[in-house]
Short mmCIF file of C-alpha atoms in Angstrom, two decimals:
data_model
loop_
_atom_site.label_atom_id
_atom_site.label_comp_id
_atom_site.label_asym_id
_atom_site.label_seq_id
_atom_site.Cartn_x
_atom_site.Cartn_y
_atom_site.Cartn_z
CA MET A 291 -52.09 -112.58 15.97
CA SER A 292 -52.28 -114.69 13.12
CA PHE A 293 -54.31 -113.08 10.17
CA SER A 294 -54.59 -116.02 8.03
CA SER A 295 -58.20 -116.84 9.14
CA GLY A 296 -60.83 -114.74 10.53
CA TYR A 297 -61.89 -111.87 8.85
CA ALA A 298 -60.13 -108.21 8.21
CA ILE A 299 -62.45 -104.82 7.19
CA GLY A 300 -61.02 -101.94 4.91
CA ILE A 301 -62.16 -98.49 5.43
CA ASP A 302 -61.87 -95.13 3.16
CA THR A 303 -63.30 -92.28 3.59
CA GLY A 304 -62.90 -89.71 0.82
CA GLY A 305 -64.24 -86.89 0.00
CA THR A 306 -67.82 -87.91 -1.23
CA TYR A 307 -68.06 -91.53 0.18
CA THR A 308 -67.05 -93.19 2.97
CA ASP A 309 -66.77 -96.81 1.66
CA THR A 310 -66.23 -100.39 3.82
CA VAL A 311 -64.92 -104.10 3.09
CA ILE A 312 -64.97 -107.32 4.89
CA LEU A 313 -62.70 -109.51 3.83
CA ASN A 314 -62.25 -113.46 4.53
CA CYS A 315 -58.65 -113.85 5.56
CA ALA A 316 -58.59 -117.57 4.60
CA ASP A 317 -58.84 -117.47 1.18
CA LEU A 318 -58.97 -113.28 0.47
CA SER A 319 -62.25 -113.14 -0.76
CA VAL A 320 -64.82 -110.35 -0.56
CA ILE A 321 -67.73 -111.17 2.02
CA ALA A 322 -69.76 -107.50 2.39
CA THR A 323 -69.56 -104.26 0.82
CA ALA A 324 -70.79 -100.80 1.49
CA LYS A 325 -70.87 -97.28 0.76
CA SER A 326 -72.22 -94.25 2.76
CA PRO A 327 -71.81 -90.61 2.62
CA THR A 328 -68.79 -88.76 3.82
CA THR A 329 -70.17 -86.87 6.92
CA HIS A 330 -67.63 -83.94 6.92
CA HIS A 331 -69.70 -82.16 10.35
CA ASP A 332 -69.16 -85.30 12.25
CA LEU A 333 -67.23 -87.91 10.07
CA SER A 334 -67.83 -90.80 12.75
CA LEU A 335 -71.28 -90.72 11.04
CA GLY A 336 -70.67 -91.46 7.70
CA LEU A 337 -68.06 -94.32 9.21
CA ALA A 338 -70.10 -95.82 11.38
CA ALA A 339 -73.34 -96.00 8.62
CA SER A 340 -71.42 -97.35 5.99
CA LEU A 341 -69.57 -99.88 9.00
CA ASP A 342 -72.61 -101.02 9.96
CA LYS A 343 -74.21 -101.91 5.90
CA ALA A 344 -71.42 -103.88 6.05
CA ILE A 345 -71.54 -105.60 9.04
CA SER A 346 -75.18 -106.27 8.52
CA GLU A 347 -74.61 -107.84 5.33
CA SER A 348 -71.88 -110.08 6.24
CA GLY A 349 -73.35 -111.35 9.22
CA VAL A 350 -69.77 -111.53 10.99
CA GLY A 351 -69.61 -111.10 14.49
CA PRO A 352 -67.28 -108.63 16.29
CA GLU A 353 -64.93 -111.19 18.04
CA ASP A 354 -63.89 -112.73 14.31
CA VAL A 355 -62.47 -109.73 13.19
CA ASN A 356 -58.52 -109.53 13.95
CA LEU A 357 -57.66 -106.29 11.87
CA VAL A 358 -59.45 -103.33 10.56
CA SER A 359 -57.19 -100.87 7.84
CA VAL A 360 -58.07 -97.45 7.46
CA SER A 361 -57.66 -94.89 4.41
CA THR A 362 -58.41 -91.54 3.93
CA THR A 363 -57.65 -88.07 1.86
CA LEU A 364 -58.58 -85.88 4.56
CA ALA A 365 -54.60 -84.61 4.97
CA THR A 366 -54.68 -84.03 1.33
CA ASN A 367 -57.94 -82.53 1.54
CA ALA A 368 -56.82 -80.09 4.78
CA VAL A 369 -53.64 -78.93 2.71
CA VAL A 370 -56.18 -78.25 -0.45
CA GLU A 371 -58.79 -76.35 1.50
CA GLY A 372 -56.09 -74.77 4.20
CA LYS A 373 -57.66 -76.23 7.46
CA GLY A 374 -55.62 -77.43 10.54
CA SER A 375 -54.02 -76.01 13.73
CA ARG A 376 -52.36 -72.48 13.51
CA VAL A 377 -48.52 -72.70 13.95
CA GLY A 378 -46.19 -71.81 15.53
CA LEU A 379 -42.53 -72.28 13.80
CA PHE A 380 -38.94 -71.83 15.40
CA MET A 381 -35.86 -71.75 12.57
CA ILE A 382 -32.92 -72.60 14.47
CA GLY A 383 -29.81 -71.66 12.87
CA ASP A 384 -28.22 -69.47 9.74
CA VAL A 385 -31.26 -70.11 7.37
CA LYS A 386 -33.13 -67.91 4.43
CA ALA A 387 -36.27 -66.57 4.50
CA LEU A 388 -38.91 -69.21 3.43
CA LYS A 389 -42.95 -69.41 3.24
CA LEU A 390 -44.51 -72.01 5.09
CA PRO A 391 -48.21 -72.62 5.63
CA VAL A 392 -47.74 -71.03 9.74
CA VAL A 393 -49.24 -67.96 11.39
CA THR A 394 -45.59 -66.55 13.19
CA MET A 395 -41.93 -67.66 12.46
CA ARG A 396 -38.73 -66.69 14.49
CA PHE A 397 -35.05 -67.29 13.65
CA ILE A 398 -32.92 -68.20 16.35
CA GLN A 399 -29.26 -68.32 16.43
CA GLY A 400 -27.86 -71.39 17.11
CA GLY A 401 -27.74 -75.25 15.42
CA HIS A 402 -25.17 -77.54 14.82
CA LYS A 403 -22.49 -78.10 11.87
CA ILE A 404 -22.54 -81.49 9.98
CA THR A 405 -20.72 -83.24 12.49
CA GLY A 406 -22.42 -82.54 14.68
CA ALA A 407 -20.78 -79.99 16.52
CA GLU A 408 -22.22 -76.54 18.04
CA ASP A 409 -21.99 -73.91 14.92
CA ASP A 410 -23.55 -71.36 17.77
CA PRO A 411 -25.07 -71.38 21.00
CA LEU A 412 -28.34 -71.15 21.15
CA ASP A 413 -29.91 -67.62 21.82
CA ILE A 414 -32.07 -69.01 24.97
CA GLU A 415 -33.46 -65.17 25.49
CA SER A 416 -34.43 -64.93 22.09
CA LEU A 417 -36.20 -67.76 21.80
CA VAL A 418 -38.27 -67.69 25.56
CA ASP A 419 -39.18 -64.04 23.92
CA GLY A 420 -40.85 -65.87 21.05
CA ILE A 421 -42.36 -68.00 22.86
CA ASN A 422 -44.21 -65.41 24.86
CA ASP A 423 -45.03 -63.62 21.92
CA MET A 424 -46.46 -67.10 20.04
CA ARG A 425 -48.07 -68.04 23.33
CA GLY A 426 -51.98 -67.64 22.86
CA HIS A 427 -51.73 -66.91 19.25
CA VAL A 428 -50.95 -70.20 17.79
CA ASP A 429 -52.35 -74.47 18.53
CA SER A 430 -49.16 -76.04 17.98
CA TYR A 431 -44.83 -75.24 17.64
CA ALA A 432 -42.50 -76.60 14.91
CA VAL A 433 -39.07 -76.22 15.69
CA CYS A 434 -36.62 -76.78 13.00
CA GLY A 435 -32.73 -76.59 13.99
CA ALA A 436 -29.95 -76.78 11.67
CA MET A 437 -28.50 -80.48 11.41
CA SER A 438 -30.77 -81.25 14.02
CA ILE A 439 -30.74 -84.83 12.52
CA LYS A 440 -26.55 -85.00 13.42
CA ASN A 441 -26.99 -83.63 16.75
CA PRO A 442 -30.83 -82.46 18.10
CA ALA A 443 -29.90 -81.15 21.32
CA HIS A 444 -31.03 -77.12 20.75
CA GLU A 445 -34.33 -78.76 19.45
CA LEU A 446 -35.36 -80.76 22.35
CA ILE A 447 -34.25 -77.96 24.77
CA ALA A 448 -36.47 -75.20 22.42
CA ALA A 449 -39.07 -78.21 22.85
CA LYS A 450 -38.72 -78.23 26.64
CA ALA A 451 -38.80 -74.51 27.14
CA ILE A 452 -41.53 -74.53 25.12
CA SER A 453 -43.49 -77.11 27.58
CA LEU A 454 -42.72 -74.89 29.94
CA THR A 455 -44.25 -71.63 29.17
CA ASP A 456 -46.83 -72.60 26.93
CA PRO A 457 -48.15 -76.66 26.91
CA LYS A 458 -49.10 -76.89 23.36
CA PRO A 459 -48.52 -79.80 20.99
CA VAL A 460 -44.50 -79.15 20.03
CA PHE A 461 -43.27 -81.04 16.85
CA CYS A 462 -39.58 -81.62 16.36
CA SER A 463 -38.12 -81.99 12.58
CA HIS A 464 -35.03 -84.74 13.67
CA ALA A 465 -38.02 -86.64 15.17
CA VAL A 466 -40.44 -86.77 11.32
CA SER A 467 -37.30 -87.09 9.07
CA THR A 468 -33.66 -88.02 9.30
CA ARG A 469 -32.79 -86.42 5.56
CA ALA A 470 -30.80 -83.25 4.72
CA GLY A 471 -32.58 -80.28 3.89
CA GLN A 472 -34.24 -77.86 6.30
CA ARG A 473 -36.70 -76.30 4.30
CA GLU A 474 -37.51 -79.42 3.76
CA ARG A 475 -37.34 -81.25 7.29
CA ALA A 476 -39.03 -77.29 8.18
CA ALA A 477 -42.24 -78.45 5.51
CA THR A 478 -42.43 -81.63 7.30
CA THR A 479 -42.44 -80.57 10.55
CA VAL A 480 -45.10 -77.54 10.16
CA LEU A 481 -47.40 -80.22 8.20
CA ASN A 482 -47.74 -82.46 10.25
CA ALA A 483 -47.84 -79.49 13.19
CA ARG A 484 -50.58 -78.28 10.85
CA LEU A 485 -52.75 -81.61 10.35
CA MET A 486 -52.34 -83.48 13.74
CA PRO A 487 -56.14 -81.52 15.28
CA VAL A 488 -57.72 -82.82 12.01
CA MET A 489 -56.13 -86.69 12.14
CA LYS A 490 -56.95 -86.48 16.02
CA ASP A 491 -60.01 -85.67 15.59
CA PHE A 492 -61.24 -88.47 12.62
CA LEU A 493 -59.44 -91.38 14.41
CA ALA A 494 -60.99 -90.03 17.59
CA GLY A 495 -64.29 -91.03 15.43
CA VAL A 496 -63.09 -93.90 14.06
CA GLY A 497 -61.82 -95.48 17.77
CA LYS A 498 -65.27 -94.82 19.24
CA ALA A 499 -66.93 -96.33 16.07
CA LEU A 500 -65.00 -99.48 16.26
CA ASP A 501 -64.59 -99.77 20.16
CA GLU A 502 -68.67 -99.11 20.14
CA ARG A 503 -68.92 -102.31 17.65
CA GLY A 504 -65.81 -104.16 20.08
CA LEU A 505 -63.70 -104.06 16.57
CA GLY A 506 -60.77 -102.52 17.91
CA LYS A 507 -58.10 -105.38 18.12
CA VAL A 508 -55.90 -104.08 15.44
CA VAL A 509 -56.35 -101.10 13.65
CA VAL A 510 -53.78 -99.50 10.77
CA VAL A 511 -54.08 -96.33 9.40
CA VAL A 512 -52.62 -96.69 5.37
CA ARG A 513 -49.62 -94.06 4.97
CA GLY A 514 -48.72 -92.58 1.69
CA ASN A 515 -46.54 -94.81 0.76
CA ALA A 516 -48.50 -97.70 0.61
CA THR A 517 -47.33 -99.33 3.92
CA PRO A 518 -49.31 -99.11 7.16
CA MET A 519 -48.74 -97.55 10.66
CA SER A 520 -50.76 -97.46 14.03
CA MET A 521 -53.43 -94.71 15.37
CA GLU A 522 -50.86 -93.13 17.79
CA GLU A 523 -48.65 -92.66 14.86
CA ALA A 524 -51.12 -90.85 12.69
CA VAL A 525 -51.61 -88.75 14.99
CA GLN A 526 -48.17 -87.55 15.38
CA ARG A 527 -47.03 -87.72 12.03
CA ALA A 528 -50.43 -86.58 10.30
CA ALA A 529 -48.39 -85.47 7.05
CA ASP A 530 -47.57 -89.20 6.37
CA THR A 531 -51.34 -89.83 5.56
CA PHE A 532 -51.07 -87.65 2.50
CA ALA A 533 -51.83 -89.36 -0.06
CA SER A 534 -53.15 -91.96 1.99
CA GLY A 535 -56.40 -92.66 -0.71
CA PRO A 536 -54.15 -93.07 -3.59
CA ALA A 537 -51.97 -95.48 -2.14
CA SER A 538 -55.14 -97.60 -1.39
CA THR A 539 -56.20 -97.34 -5.03
CA ALA A 540 -52.26 -97.94 -6.28
CA TYR A 541 -52.02 -101.00 -4.39
CA TYR A 542 -55.34 -102.02 -5.72
CA GLY A 543 -54.07 -102.07 -9.25
CA SER A 544 -51.04 -103.75 -8.57
CA LEU A 545 -53.24 -106.58 -7.34
CA TYR A 546 -56.07 -106.49 -10.30
CA SER A 547 -53.98 -105.11 -13.05
CA PRO A 548 -54.10 -107.27 -16.40
CA ALA A 549 -50.69 -106.13 -16.51
CA LYS A 550 -47.59 -106.13 -14.22
CA ASP A 551 -47.62 -101.69 -15.74
CA ALA A 552 -50.29 -99.96 -15.58
CA LEU A 553 -52.46 -96.37 -14.62
CA ILE A 554 -54.77 -96.50 -12.06
CA VAL A 555 -57.50 -94.29 -12.34
CA ASP A 556 -59.97 -94.02 -9.57
CA VAL A 557 -63.10 -91.82 -10.37
CA GLY A 558 -64.49 -90.24 -6.95
CA GLY A 559 -67.30 -88.09 -6.45
CA THR A 560 -65.33 -85.04 -5.94
CA THR A 561 -61.93 -85.89 -7.59
CA THR A 562 -60.36 -88.39 -10.19
CA ASP A 563 -56.77 -89.61 -8.74
CA VAL A 564 -54.14 -91.22 -11.47
CA THR A 565 -51.80 -93.30 -10.07
CA LEU A 566 -49.18 -95.11 -11.74
CA ILE A 567 -47.57 -98.95 -11.11
CA ARG A 568 -44.72 -100.52 -12.75
CA ASP A 569 -43.86 -104.03 -12.37
CA SER A 570 -46.63 -104.50 -10.28
CA ARG A 571 -45.94 -102.17 -7.76
CA PRO A 572 -47.04 -98.67 -6.82
CA THR A 573 -44.37 -95.75 -7.99
CA ILE A 574 -43.05 -94.07 -4.52
CA GLN A 575 -41.76 -90.80 -4.59
CA GLU A 576 -39.14 -91.52 -2.14
CA SER A 577 -37.32 -88.24 -2.38
CA GLY A 578 -40.22 -86.49 -0.71
CA SER A 579 -43.55 -85.19 -1.94
CA ILE A 580 -44.56 -81.93 -3.03
CA ILE A 581 -47.96 -81.09 -0.49
CA GLY A 582 -50.02 -77.66 -2.02
CA ASP A 583 -47.08 -75.55 -2.49
CA TRP A 584 -44.00 -77.31 -0.18
CA GLU A 585 -41.73 -79.57 -0.92
CA THR A 586 -41.69 -81.99 1.77
CA HIS A 587 -39.75 -85.11 2.50
CA VAL A 588 -42.87 -87.23 3.06
CA GLU A 589 -42.86 -90.57 1.07
CA ALA A 590 -45.69 -91.10 -0.99
CA VAL A 591 -47.24 -92.53 -3.99
CA GLU A 592 -46.50 -90.45 -7.36
CA MET A 593 -49.94 -89.04 -7.88
CA PHE A 594 -51.82 -87.08 -9.98
CA THR A 595 -55.39 -85.48 -8.53
CA VAL A 596 -57.75 -83.32 -10.78
CA GLY A 597 -61.11 -81.77 -9.59
CA ILE A 598 -63.36 -83.97 -11.75
CA GLY A 599 -66.09 -86.31 -10.42
CA GLY A 600 -69.38 -88.24 -10.92
CA ASP A 601 -70.70 -85.17 -8.40
CA SER A 602 -68.69 -81.95 -10.44
CA PHE A 603 -70.92 -79.30 -11.02
CA SER A 604 -71.75 -78.43 -14.57
CA ARG A 605 -72.58 -75.33 -14.98
CA ILE A 606 -73.25 -72.30 -17.91
CA ASN A 607 -71.65 -69.82 -16.76
CA ARG A 608 -72.23 -65.50 -17.65
CA SER A 609 -70.29 -65.86 -20.93
CA GLY A 610 -72.61 -68.76 -21.76
CA LYS A 611 -69.92 -71.39 -22.01
CA LEU A 612 -70.01 -74.83 -20.43
CA GLU A 613 -67.81 -75.35 -17.14
CA VAL A 614 -67.52 -78.92 -15.24
CA GLY A 615 -65.37 -78.67 -11.69
CA PRO A 616 -63.15 -78.48 -10.00
CA GLY A 617 -66.33 -77.88 -7.82
CA ARG A 618 -68.37 -80.44 -5.68
CA VAL A 619 -72.25 -80.43 -5.45
CA VAL A 620 -75.04 -82.68 -5.13
CA PRO A 621 -76.72 -84.00 -7.71
CA LEU A 622 -80.30 -82.97 -8.82
CA CYS A 623 -81.37 -86.40 -8.85
CA MET A 624 -80.17 -86.90 -5.06
CA ALA A 625 -81.34 -83.81 -3.80
CA GLY A 626 -84.68 -84.15 -2.46
CA GLU A 627 -86.90 -81.48 -2.06
CA ILE A 628 -86.46 -78.56 -4.26
CA PRO A 629 -88.13 -76.61 -6.60
CA ALA A 630 -88.60 -77.74 -10.36
CA PRO A 631 -85.40 -76.87 -12.19
CA ALA A 632 -87.55 -74.98 -14.54
CA ASP A 633 -88.87 -72.05 -12.14
CA TRP A 634 -84.96 -71.53 -11.39
CA ILE A 635 -81.79 -73.27 -12.93
CA GLY A 636 -79.88 -71.22 -15.88
CA ARG A 637 -76.65 -69.06 -15.75
CA GLY A 638 -74.28 -67.65 -13.80
CA HIS A 639 -75.12 -67.53 -10.34
CA ASP A 640 -78.49 -69.05 -11.36
CA SER A 641 -76.78 -72.53 -12.47
CA HIS A 642 -77.24 -74.21 -8.53
CA LEU A 643 -79.43 -73.98 -5.41
CA ILE A 644 -78.41 -73.24 -1.57
CA LYS A 645 -80.58 -75.19 0.55
CA PRO A 646 -79.76 -76.09 4.46
CA GLY A 647 -77.85 -78.74 5.68
CA PRO A 648 -77.44 -81.25 8.47
CA SER A 649 -76.02 -79.00 10.55
CA ALA A 650 -78.00 -75.86 9.58
CA ALA A 651 -80.05 -76.36 13.07
CA GLY A 652 -79.19 -73.17 15.70
CA SER A 653 -77.42 -71.16 12.77
CA GLU A 654 -78.36 -67.80 12.74
CA ASP A 655 -75.95 -66.86 10.00
CA PRO A 656 -78.28 -64.38 8.17
CA ALA A 657 -78.05 -66.65 4.97
CA ILE A 658 -79.57 -69.28 6.96
CA VAL A 659 -81.83 -67.54 8.22
CA PHE A 660 -83.25 -66.47 4.56
CA LEU A 661 -82.88 -70.32 3.81
CA LYS A 662 -85.15 -71.04 6.68
CA GLU A 663 -87.49 -68.56 5.20
CA ASN A 664 -87.45 -69.07 2.04
CA GLY A 665 -86.61 -72.41 1.14
CA PRO A 666 -83.42 -73.42 -1.35
CA ALA A 667 -82.40 -70.71 -2.94
CA THR A 668 -80.47 -69.98 -6.09
CA PHE A 669 -76.96 -67.97 -5.04
CA SER A 670 -78.46 -64.36 -6.68
CA ARG A 671 -81.41 -64.86 -4.70
CA VAL A 672 -79.40 -65.71 -1.49
CA MET A 673 -77.45 -62.40 -2.47
CA GLU A 674 -80.64 -60.78 -2.94
CA GLY A 675 -82.02 -61.75 -0.24
CA VAL A 676 -79.19 -60.90 3.01
CA GLY A 677 -77.59 -57.77 0.81
CA ALA A 678 -74.60 -59.04 0.80
CA GLY A 679 -71.71 -58.35 -2.21
CA GLU A 680 -70.91 -61.57 -4.27
CA ILE A 681 -66.90 -62.16 -3.13
CA ARG A 682 -68.40 -61.71 0.41
CA LEU A 683 -71.24 -64.26 0.13
CA THR A 684 -69.10 -66.64 -1.68
CA GLY A 685 -66.66 -66.72 1.07
CA ILE A 686 -69.68 -67.22 3.91
CA ILE A 687 -71.13 -69.55 1.80
CA ALA A 688 -67.77 -71.82 1.17
CA GLY A 689 -67.46 -71.92 4.73
CA LEU A 690 -71.42 -73.21 5.18
CA VAL A 691 -70.55 -75.63 2.70
CA ARG A 692 -67.14 -77.03 4.45
CA GLU A 693 -69.20 -77.54 7.94
CA GLN A 694 -72.42 -79.09 6.10
CA ILE A 695 -74.51 -76.28 7.68
CA VAL A 696 -75.63 -75.66 3.81
CA GLU A 697 -75.60 -77.83 0.79
CA GLU A 698 -75.19 -76.61 -2.84
CA VAL A 699 -77.11 -78.34 -5.51
CA GLY A 700 -76.80 -78.38 -9.13
CA PHE A 701 -76.34 -80.65 -12.50
CA THR A 702 -73.58 -82.96 -12.48
CA PRO A 703 -71.80 -85.66 -14.93
CA THR A 704 -73.86 -87.89 -12.19
CA ASP A 705 -77.17 -86.36 -13.68
CA ALA A 706 -75.69 -86.58 -17.36
CA LEU A 707 -76.00 -90.24 -16.72
CA HIS A 708 -79.43 -90.02 -15.38
CA VAL A 709 -80.66 -88.54 -18.47
CA LEU A 710 -79.48 -91.55 -20.93
CA GLY A 711 -80.63 -94.18 -18.47
CA GLU A 712 -76.76 -95.65 -18.01
CA LEU A 713 -77.73 -95.07 -13.72
CA ALA A 714 -80.61 -94.98 -11.83
CA ILE A 715 -79.94 -94.40 -7.95
CA GLY A 716 -81.89 -91.30 -7.76
CA ASP A 717 -84.85 -89.38 -9.51
CA PRO A 718 -83.87 -88.91 -13.10
CA SER A 719 -86.56 -86.64 -13.78
CA VAL A 720 -85.34 -83.57 -12.25
CA SER A 721 -81.70 -84.43 -13.99
CA VAL A 722 -83.73 -84.39 -17.66
CA ALA A 723 -85.90 -81.18 -16.73
CA ALA A 724 -82.47 -79.30 -15.84
CA ALA A 725 -80.94 -81.03 -18.90
CA GLY A 726 -83.64 -79.27 -20.97
CA VAL A 727 -83.47 -76.16 -19.74
CA LEU A 728 -79.45 -76.08 -20.14
CA GLY A 729 -79.50 -77.99 -22.87
CA ALA A 730 -81.88 -74.83 -24.84
CA GLU A 731 -78.81 -72.29 -24.55
CA PHE A 732 -76.69 -74.43 -26.80
CA GLY A 733 -79.32 -75.73 -29.04
CA LEU A 734 -80.00 -78.96 -27.72
CA ASP A 735 -82.12 -81.46 -26.34
CA ALA A 736 -81.97 -83.14 -22.74
CA GLU A 737 -79.72 -85.99 -24.09
CA GLY A 738 -77.47 -83.73 -26.34
CA PHE A 739 -76.64 -81.45 -23.44
CA ALA A 740 -76.11 -84.65 -20.78
CA HIS A 741 -73.71 -86.02 -24.11
CA MET A 742 -72.05 -82.30 -23.65
CA VAL A 743 -70.92 -82.50 -19.83
CA LEU A 744 -70.16 -86.18 -19.98
CA GLU A 745 -67.87 -85.32 -22.94
CA GLU A 746 -66.22 -82.51 -20.80
CA THR A 747 -66.00 -84.61 -17.97
CA ARG A 748 -64.50 -87.63 -20.32
CA LEU A 749 -61.62 -85.21 -21.76
CA LYS A 750 -60.46 -83.79 -18.27
CA ILE A 751 -60.05 -86.91 -16.89
CA GLU A 752 -58.15 -88.35 -20.24
CA ASN A 753 -55.48 -84.84 -19.64
CA ALA A 754 -55.16 -86.13 -16.21
CA MET A 755 -53.96 -89.25 -17.18
CA LEU A 756 -51.68 -87.77 -20.17
CA GLU A 757 -50.51 -85.18 -17.79
CA HIS A 758 -49.07 -87.88 -14.89
CA ILE A 759 -47.37 -89.75 -17.94
CA ILE A 760 -45.77 -87.27 -19.79
CA ARG A 761 -44.43 -85.89 -15.97
CA LYS A 762 -43.13 -88.79 -15.08
CA GLU A 763 -41.84 -90.26 -18.83
CA ILE A 764 -40.99 -86.74 -20.09
CA GLY A 765 -40.44 -84.54 -17.34
CA GLY A 766 -41.96 -80.71 -17.36
CA ASN A 767 -45.34 -79.63 -17.53
CA MET A 768 -47.30 -79.86 -20.44
CA ALA A 769 -50.58 -79.44 -19.62
CA GLY A 770 -51.78 -76.26 -22.18
CA ILE A 771 -50.24 -78.53 -24.66
CA ILE A 772 -52.45 -81.77 -23.95
CA ALA A 773 -55.33 -79.49 -22.88
CA GLY A 774 -55.34 -77.56 -26.03
CA ARG A 775 -54.58 -80.20 -28.63
CA SER A 776 -57.65 -80.98 -30.15
CA SER A 777 -58.00 -77.09 -30.58
CA SER A 778 -55.77 -75.58 -32.26
CA PRO A 779 -56.16 -74.51 -36.18
CA LEU A 780 -52.25 -75.66 -36.92
CA VAL A 781 -51.26 -78.58 -35.17
CA SER A 782 -52.95 -81.64 -34.03
CA PHE A 783 -51.82 -85.04 -32.43
CA GLU A 784 -53.68 -88.23 -30.72
CA PRO A 785 -51.74 -90.02 -28.02
CA SER A 786 -52.20 -93.12 -27.18
CA LEU A 787 -51.16 -94.94 -23.86
CA ASN A 788 -49.12 -98.45 -24.41
CA LEU A 789 -50.91 -99.87 -20.66
CA PRO A 790 -53.96 -100.54 -20.02
CA ILE A 791 -56.40 -98.40 -17.32
CA VAL A 792 -57.83 -100.58 -14.41
CA GLY A 793 -60.67 -98.05 -13.40
CA ILE A 794 -61.74 -97.73 -9.72
CA GLY A 795 -64.86 -96.10 -8.16
CA ALA A 796 -68.67 -96.22 -8.83
CA ALA A 797 -68.61 -93.94 -11.96
CA ALA A 798 -65.52 -95.11 -13.55
CA GLY A 799 -67.10 -98.19 -15.04
CA LYS A 800 -69.26 -95.59 -17.18
CA LEU A 801 -67.10 -92.96 -18.37
CA LEU A 802 -63.52 -94.76 -18.60
CA PRO A 803 -64.39 -97.37 -21.64
CA GLU A 804 -64.51 -94.12 -24.21
CA VAL A 805 -61.53 -92.42 -22.79
CA ALA A 806 -59.50 -95.58 -23.08
CA ARG A 807 -60.84 -96.19 -26.84
CA ARG A 808 -60.10 -92.81 -27.80
CA LEU A 809 -56.30 -93.59 -26.46
CA HIS A 810 -56.04 -97.13 -28.27
CA THR A 811 -56.06 -98.83 -25.27
CA GLU A 812 -58.11 -101.10 -22.74
CA ALA A 813 -60.11 -100.34 -19.50
CA VAL A 814 -60.61 -103.11 -17.27
CA PHE A 815 -62.67 -103.04 -14.14
CA PRO A 816 -62.14 -105.94 -11.56
CA GLU A 817 -64.71 -107.26 -9.50
CA HIS A 818 -65.55 -104.65 -6.66
CA HIS A 819 -63.66 -102.05 -8.07
CA GLU A 820 -66.53 -99.57 -6.85
CA VAL A 821 -64.88 -99.81 -3.48
CA GLY A 822 -61.22 -100.14 -4.42
CA ASN A 823 -59.63 -98.19 -2.59
CA ALA A 824 -60.92 -99.87 1.01
CA LEU A 825 -60.16 -103.01 -0.67
CA GLY A 826 -56.35 -101.79 -1.92
CA ALA A 827 -56.48 -100.54 2.36
CA VAL A 828 -56.91 -103.80 3.71
CA ARG A 829 -55.03 -105.91 1.30
CA MET A 830 -52.21 -103.76 2.13
CA ALA A 831 -52.36 -104.18 5.66
CA LEU A 832 -52.99 -107.65 5.67
CA ASP A 833 -49.44 -108.43 3.02
CA SER A 834 -47.62 -106.54 5.70
CA MET A 835 -48.82 -108.27 8.74
CA ASN A 836 -48.52 -111.37 7.35
CA LYS A 837 -45.03 -110.32 5.98
CA GLU A 838 -43.87 -109.43 9.29
CA ASN A 839 -45.23 -112.80 11.01
CA GLU A 840 -42.74 -115.05 8.64
#
């Protein structure tokens, strides 16, 4: 199929928003863009809403769309949040104990030598005993044999034995990595087994939304190394979608940067992702990425992520200190019907509201029942109302937030921008009222507090950029030195960046210019940078497909 005519669609599902871009394949011009909130309880809803907005704006018919490219941060978020399948792991051969995200692990005698010759016979009896022990306690299996990259026979036998005993998905290490290093292969295999249901559910929603609109001709998913793969591959090799969103970011930057070397900074609602391009190409960690706490064989763009964004929770802790991030809340200006901030906002547990979310109907959780009866309430009020301790209720609320059964509402950098009149997408009066109360804690007015929040936000983004560059160019972890450089009475230094910053994301244009000024460089914001990830995803796919057809 030719991709030099018709239209192509890019979709990026992030932690806060799902973005859509429609591109004219002939001249690569952007026909339409759209953003919709990511609906975590049913990701297909936010995706469909974003898609429909873009299609309505473009007037493009489904018969004219030849390609859809999807990028996402779901795999990255799932690792961070500990989501996914319960995995049972079989390690075959002589290997020392290792720590991996599995619920159970069994070491089995067997394995092969580097020549491919059998090192020890496979202990079938122990294998079957292990399967029987795991059955009913795991959702999927991972199998990793010594030197299976030279001879996968023992892995294949184990996979067959599992399928005959417990017909659950089985992932073999020789199928996901051809590199030496049994620990890294095991981690890669386990993460594929763990993330498979997350990606399967997401892509089922993608497929449903696209099929309903007649857009399913050719659909690809962005790998973390900025190459495309099929939806089927993305399910079986879900770990390869780690850094899918940042890969699209980096590709976008490589196309629109004013220089061959640049720092690409994507300021989202939940996180800020920093990637580097050298000689107009994303830098790839070809030896394998560290995902969570585990070294793997997954190729991905080199990236640095910090929990700071437009919707970062900005609160005064119980000690009276301002904290911004890493958690995300709904900005006060976007929260709809809530009590006046003067009636509730304060320090610590009174710094944010909890209110029923889109999936609260039918829930019998005591916290939900309390909120339905009393309306949105602070954490301290809910704690008192349901009689739960702080640690227990924190865990309960975190789970309810992930499922969008409840929403947490608080002051954010987005509110600060509303206070200063730099943004107008919500109700600024709520933001101003809250900033007035919180600012009084520091002897500041509303505008003074807004500046204080934005200064802390910019500082965290600046530190993340410097940390990534220093790790890449010098090596080692200098986070402490970077973070404390402005507070030491004995030493100070002023860093400079010798490359431009390319900003991506709706909040980037408001936050990065000042960061660039302090680092003595320039920040550029190409057209459509607000949906740069989706644009990077579709341009990457088009370029790759057209190269294959040459």
